[in-house]
Amino acid sequence: MDAVNLFKLASTQAKWLSLRQTTVANNIANANSPNYRSVDVEPFEAAVSNESVRLAATNGSHFGAKDGDVFQVVEEQASKLTTSGKPVSMEDELVKSSEIRHAFELNTAIVSAFHQMVLMTAKGS
């Protein structure tokens, strides 16, 4: 049985958030370096928007089932770095860091709630 799409999406977002957190940390670390310009990661929504979301067929007799018909997010798209051309602003980087922390917490809460629903369904409660 394949993993539920939500878990794969949450995992991909967590990897993207980790990459963005590393990028922000590098910006902060190099803030005083001469000629260093701020770098950021392509927004997650842009990386995912090019992919179509579809249900995965768990049985070959399902309507419209094809081999390899699964939901995938291309991780290479999520790792595109963009340079703003501006010097590093500590305030902007700290705001980004706060947004990343909030997104990690939201991601974890959603996965936890979905996991509880799956467990309740499996138990029959």
PDB file of C-alpha atoms in Angstrom:
ATOM      1  CA  MET A   1       0.000   0.000   0.000  1.00  0.00           C
ATOM      2  CA  ASP A   2       1.381   3.399  -0.988  1.00  0.00           C
ATOM      3  CA  ALA A   3       1.690   6.280   1.440  1.00  0.00           C
ATOM      4  CA  VAL A   4      -1.185   8.750   1.513  1.00  0.00           C
ATOM      5  CA  ASN A   5      -0.528  11.812  -0.640  1.00  0.00           C
ATOM      6  CA  LEU A   6      -0.780  14.185   2.309  1.00  0.00           C
ATOM      7  CA  PHE A   7       2.151  12.500   4.037  1.00  0.00           C
ATOM      8  CA  LYS A   8       4.286  12.743   0.884  1.00  0.00           C
ATOM      9  CA  LEU A   9       3.347  16.389   0.393  1.00  0.00           C
ATOM     10  CA  ALA A  10       4.132  17.180   4.041  1.00  0.00           C
ATOM     11  CA  SER A  11       7.463  15.380   3.736  1.00  0.00           C
ATOM     12  CA  THR A  12       8.354  17.336   0.613  1.00  0.00           C
ATOM     13  CA  GLN A  13       7.390  20.592   2.292  1.00  0.00           C
ATOM     14  CA  ALA A  14       9.525  19.704   5.322  1.00  0.00           C
ATOM     15  CA  LYS A  15      12.519  19.129   3.024  1.00  0.00           C
ATOM     16  CA  TRP A  16      11.820  22.431   1.296  1.00  0.00           C
ATOM     17  CA  LEU A  17      11.551  24.222   4.656  1.00  0.00           C
ATOM     18  CA  SER A  18      14.845  22.675   5.727  1.00  0.00           C
ATOM     19  CA  LEU A  19      16.507  23.963   2.563  1.00  0.00           C
ATOM     20  CA  ARG A  20      15.012  27.413   3.100  1.00  0.00           C
ATOM     21  CA  GLN A  21      16.133  27.425   6.732  1.00  0.00           C
ATOM     22  CA  THR A  22      19.684  26.580   5.620  1.00  0.00           C
ATOM     23  CA  THR A  23      19.561  29.370   3.025  1.00  0.00           C
ATOM     24  CA  VAL A  24      18.398  31.914   5.605  1.00  0.00           C
ATOM     25  CA  ALA A  25      21.110  30.756   8.032  1.00  0.00           C
ATOM     26  CA  ASN A  26      23.724  31.208   5.291  1.00  0.00           C
ATOM     27  CA  ASN A  27      22.411  34.705   4.599  1.00  0.00           C
ATOM     28  CA  ILE A  28      22.711  35.603   8.271  1.00  0.00           C
ATOM     29  CA  ALA A  29      26.182  34.059   8.529  1.00  0.00           C
ATOM     30  CA  ASN A  30      27.401  36.015   5.489  1.00  0.00           C
ATOM     31  CA  ALA A  31      25.620  39.279   6.279  1.00  0.00           C
ATOM     32  CA  ASN A  32      28.897  41.123   6.890  1.00  0.00           C
ATOM     33  CA  SER A  33      30.756  39.566   3.962  1.00  0.00           C
ATOM     34  CA  PRO A  34      31.673  42.100   1.279  1.00  0.00           C
ATOM     35  CA  ASN A  35      29.608  41.886  -1.924  1.00  0.00           C
ATOM     36  CA  TYR A  36      27.402  39.060  -0.555  1.00  0.00           C
ATOM     37  CA  ARG A  37      23.816  39.256  -1.801  1.00  0.00           C
ATOM     38  CA  SER A  38      20.732  37.776  -0.185  1.00  0.00           C
ATOM     39  CA  VAL A  39      19.640  34.368  -1.525  1.00  0.00           C
ATOM     40  CA  ASP A  40      16.255  32.682  -1.143  1.00  0.00           C
ATOM     41  CA  VAL A  41      14.507  29.511  -2.302  1.00  0.00           C
ATOM     42  CA  GLU A  42      11.733  29.452  -4.892  1.00  0.00           C
ATOM     43  CA  PRO A  43       8.361  29.578  -3.066  1.00  0.00           C
ATOM     44  CA  PHE A  44       6.922  26.138  -2.292  1.00  0.00           C
ATOM     45  CA  GLU A  45       3.651  27.025  -3.979  1.00  0.00           C
ATOM     46  CA  ALA A  46       5.485  27.745  -7.246  1.00  0.00           C
ATOM     47  CA  ALA A  47       7.347  24.435  -7.046  1.00  0.00           C
ATOM     48  CA  VAL A  48       4.136  22.488  -6.456  1.00  0.00           C
ATOM     49  CA  SER A  49       1.834  24.475  -8.773  1.00  0.00           C
ATOM     50  CA  ASN A  50       3.366  22.932 -11.892  1.00  0.00           C
ATOM     51  CA  GLU A  51       2.436  19.448 -10.709  1.00  0.00           C
ATOM     52  CA  SER A  52      -1.077  18.106 -11.032  1.00  0.00           C
ATOM     53  CA  VAL A  53      -2.626  16.611  -7.942  1.00  0.00           C
ATOM     54  CA  ARG A  54      -4.410  13.364  -8.673  1.00  0.00           C
ATOM     55  CA  LEU A  55      -5.528  10.357  -6.748  1.00  0.00           C
ATOM     56  CA  ALA A  56      -3.259   7.334  -6.861  1.00  0.00           C
ATOM     57  CA  ALA A  57      -4.880   4.129  -8.036  1.00  0.00           C
ATOM     58  CA  THR A  58      -4.460   1.372  -5.449  1.00  0.00           C
ATOM     59  CA  ASN A  59      -5.993  -1.269  -7.696  1.00  0.00           C
ATOM     60  CA  GLY A  60      -5.513  -1.865 -11.414  1.00  0.00           C
ATOM     61  CA  SER A  61      -9.281  -2.050 -11.958  1.00  0.00           C
ATOM     62  CA  HIS A  62      -9.866   1.502 -10.685  1.00  0.00           C
ATOM     63  CA  PHE A  63     -11.200   3.952 -13.214  1.00  0.00           C
ATOM     64  CA  GLY A  64      -8.430   5.688 -15.142  1.00  0.00           C
ATOM     65  CA  ALA A  65      -5.637   3.693 -13.504  1.00  0.00           C
ATOM     66  CA  LYS A  66      -2.288   3.704 -15.274  1.00  0.00           C
ATOM     67  CA  ASP A  67       1.090   2.291 -14.319  1.00  0.00           C
ATOM     68  CA  GLY A  68       3.107   4.824 -12.343  1.00  0.00           C
ATOM     69  CA  ASP A  69       0.125   7.126 -11.779  1.00  0.00           C
ATOM     70  CA  VAL A  70       1.184   8.582  -8.431  1.00  0.00           C
ATOM     71  CA  PHE A  71       1.453  12.049  -6.951  1.00  0.00           C
ATOM     72  CA  GLN A  72       5.009  13.320  -7.061  1.00  0.00           C
ATOM     73  CA  VAL A  73       6.523  16.711  -6.336  1.00  0.00           C
ATOM     74  CA  VAL A  74       9.719  17.305  -8.214  1.00  0.00           C
ATOM     75  CA  GLU A  75      12.188  18.133  -5.470  1.00  0.00           C
ATOM     76  CA  GLU A  76      14.601  19.761  -7.915  1.00  0.00           C
ATOM     77  CA  GLN A  77      11.998  22.484  -8.529  1.00  0.00           C
ATOM     78  CA  ALA A  78      11.803  23.203  -4.795  1.00  0.00           C
ATOM     79  CA  SER A  79      15.559  23.681  -4.594  1.00  0.00           C
ATOM     80  CA  LYS A  80      15.854  26.564  -7.067  1.00  0.00           C
ATOM     81  CA  LEU A  81      17.729  29.406  -5.435  1.00  0.00           C
ATOM     82  CA  THR A  82      17.135  33.020  -6.389  1.00  0.00           C
ATOM     83  CA  THR A  83      19.373  35.981  -5.685  1.00  0.00           C
ATOM     84  CA  SER A  84      17.610  39.183  -4.778  1.00  0.00           C
ATOM     85  CA  GLY A  85      20.576  41.375  -5.693  1.00  0.00           C
ATOM     86  CA  LYS A  86      20.155  43.225  -2.398  1.00  0.00           C
ATOM     87  CA  PRO A  87      22.503  43.141   0.572  1.00  0.00           C
ATOM     88  CA  VAL A  88      21.366  40.978   3.469  1.00  0.00           C
ATOM     89  CA  SER A  89      18.854  42.634   5.778  1.00  0.00           C
ATOM     90  CA  MET A  90      18.947  41.040   9.221  1.00  0.00           C
ATOM     91  CA  GLU A  91      15.343  42.083   9.862  1.00  0.00           C
ATOM     92  CA  ASP A  92      14.131  40.363   6.681  1.00  0.00           C
ATOM     93  CA  GLU A  93      16.101  37.218   7.465  1.00  0.00           C
ATOM     94  CA  LEU A  94      14.698  37.055  11.005  1.00  0.00           C
ATOM     95  CA  VAL A  95      11.160  37.460   9.626  1.00  0.00           C
ATOM     96  CA  LYS A  96      11.846  34.616   7.164  1.00  0.00           C
ATOM     97  CA  SER A  97      13.198  32.500  10.023  1.00  0.00           C
ATOM     98  CA  SER A  98      10.018  33.089  12.006  1.00  0.00           C
ATOM     99  CA  GLU A  99       7.871  32.178   8.983  1.00  0.00           C
ATOM    100  CA  ILE A 100       9.838  28.948   8.543  1.00  0.00           C
ATOM    101  CA  ARG A 101       9.365  27.993  12.199  1.00  0.00           C
ATOM    102  CA  HIS A 102       5.634  28.662  11.947  1.00  0.00           C
ATOM    103  CA  ALA A 103       5.388  26.592   8.745  1.00  0.00           C
ATOM    104  CA  PHE A 104       7.244  23.678  10.407  1.00  0.00           C
ATOM    105  CA  GLU A 105       4.825  23.805  13.354  1.00  0.00           C
ATOM    106  CA  LEU A 106       1.779  23.917  11.054  1.00  0.00           C
ATOM    107  CA  ASN A 107       3.136  21.061   8.941  1.00  0.00           C
ATOM    108  CA  THR A 108       3.697  18.943  12.049  1.00  0.00           C
ATOM    109  CA  ALA A 109       0.233  19.721  13.443  1.00  0.00           C
ATOM    110  CA  ILE A 110      -1.494  18.781  10.176  1.00  0.00           C
ATOM    111  CA  VAL A 111       0.415  15.523   9.851  1.00  0.00           C
ATOM    112  CA  SER A 112      -0.279  14.681  13.492  1.00  0.00           C
ATOM    113  CA  ALA A 113      -4.015  15.331  13.079  1.00  0.00           C
ATOM    114  CA  PHE A 114      -4.163  13.296   9.877  1.00  0.00           C
ATOM    115  CA  HIS A 115      -2.235  10.481  11.549  1.00  0.00           C
ATOM    116  CA  GLN A 116      -4.764  10.448  14.412  1.00  0.00           C
ATOM    117  CA  MET A 117      -7.622  10.217  11.896  1.00  0.00           C
ATOM    118  CA  VAL A 118      -5.949   7.291  10.150  1.00  0.00           C
ATOM    119  CA  LEU A 119      -5.429   5.520  13.499  1.00  0.00           C
ATOM    120  CA  MET A 120      -9.058   6.094  14.527  1.00  0.00           C
ATOM    121  CA  THR A 121     -10.218   4.686  11.188  1.00  0.00           C
ATOM    122  CA  ALA A 122      -7.973   1.639  11.562  1.00  0.00           C
ATOM    123  CA  LYS A 123      -9.221   0.989  15.104  1.00  0.00           C
ATOM    124  CA  GLY A 124     -12.835   1.420  14.010  1.00  0.00           C
ATOM    125  CA  SER A 125     -13.594   4.064  16.643  1.00  0.00           C
TER     126      SER A 125
END
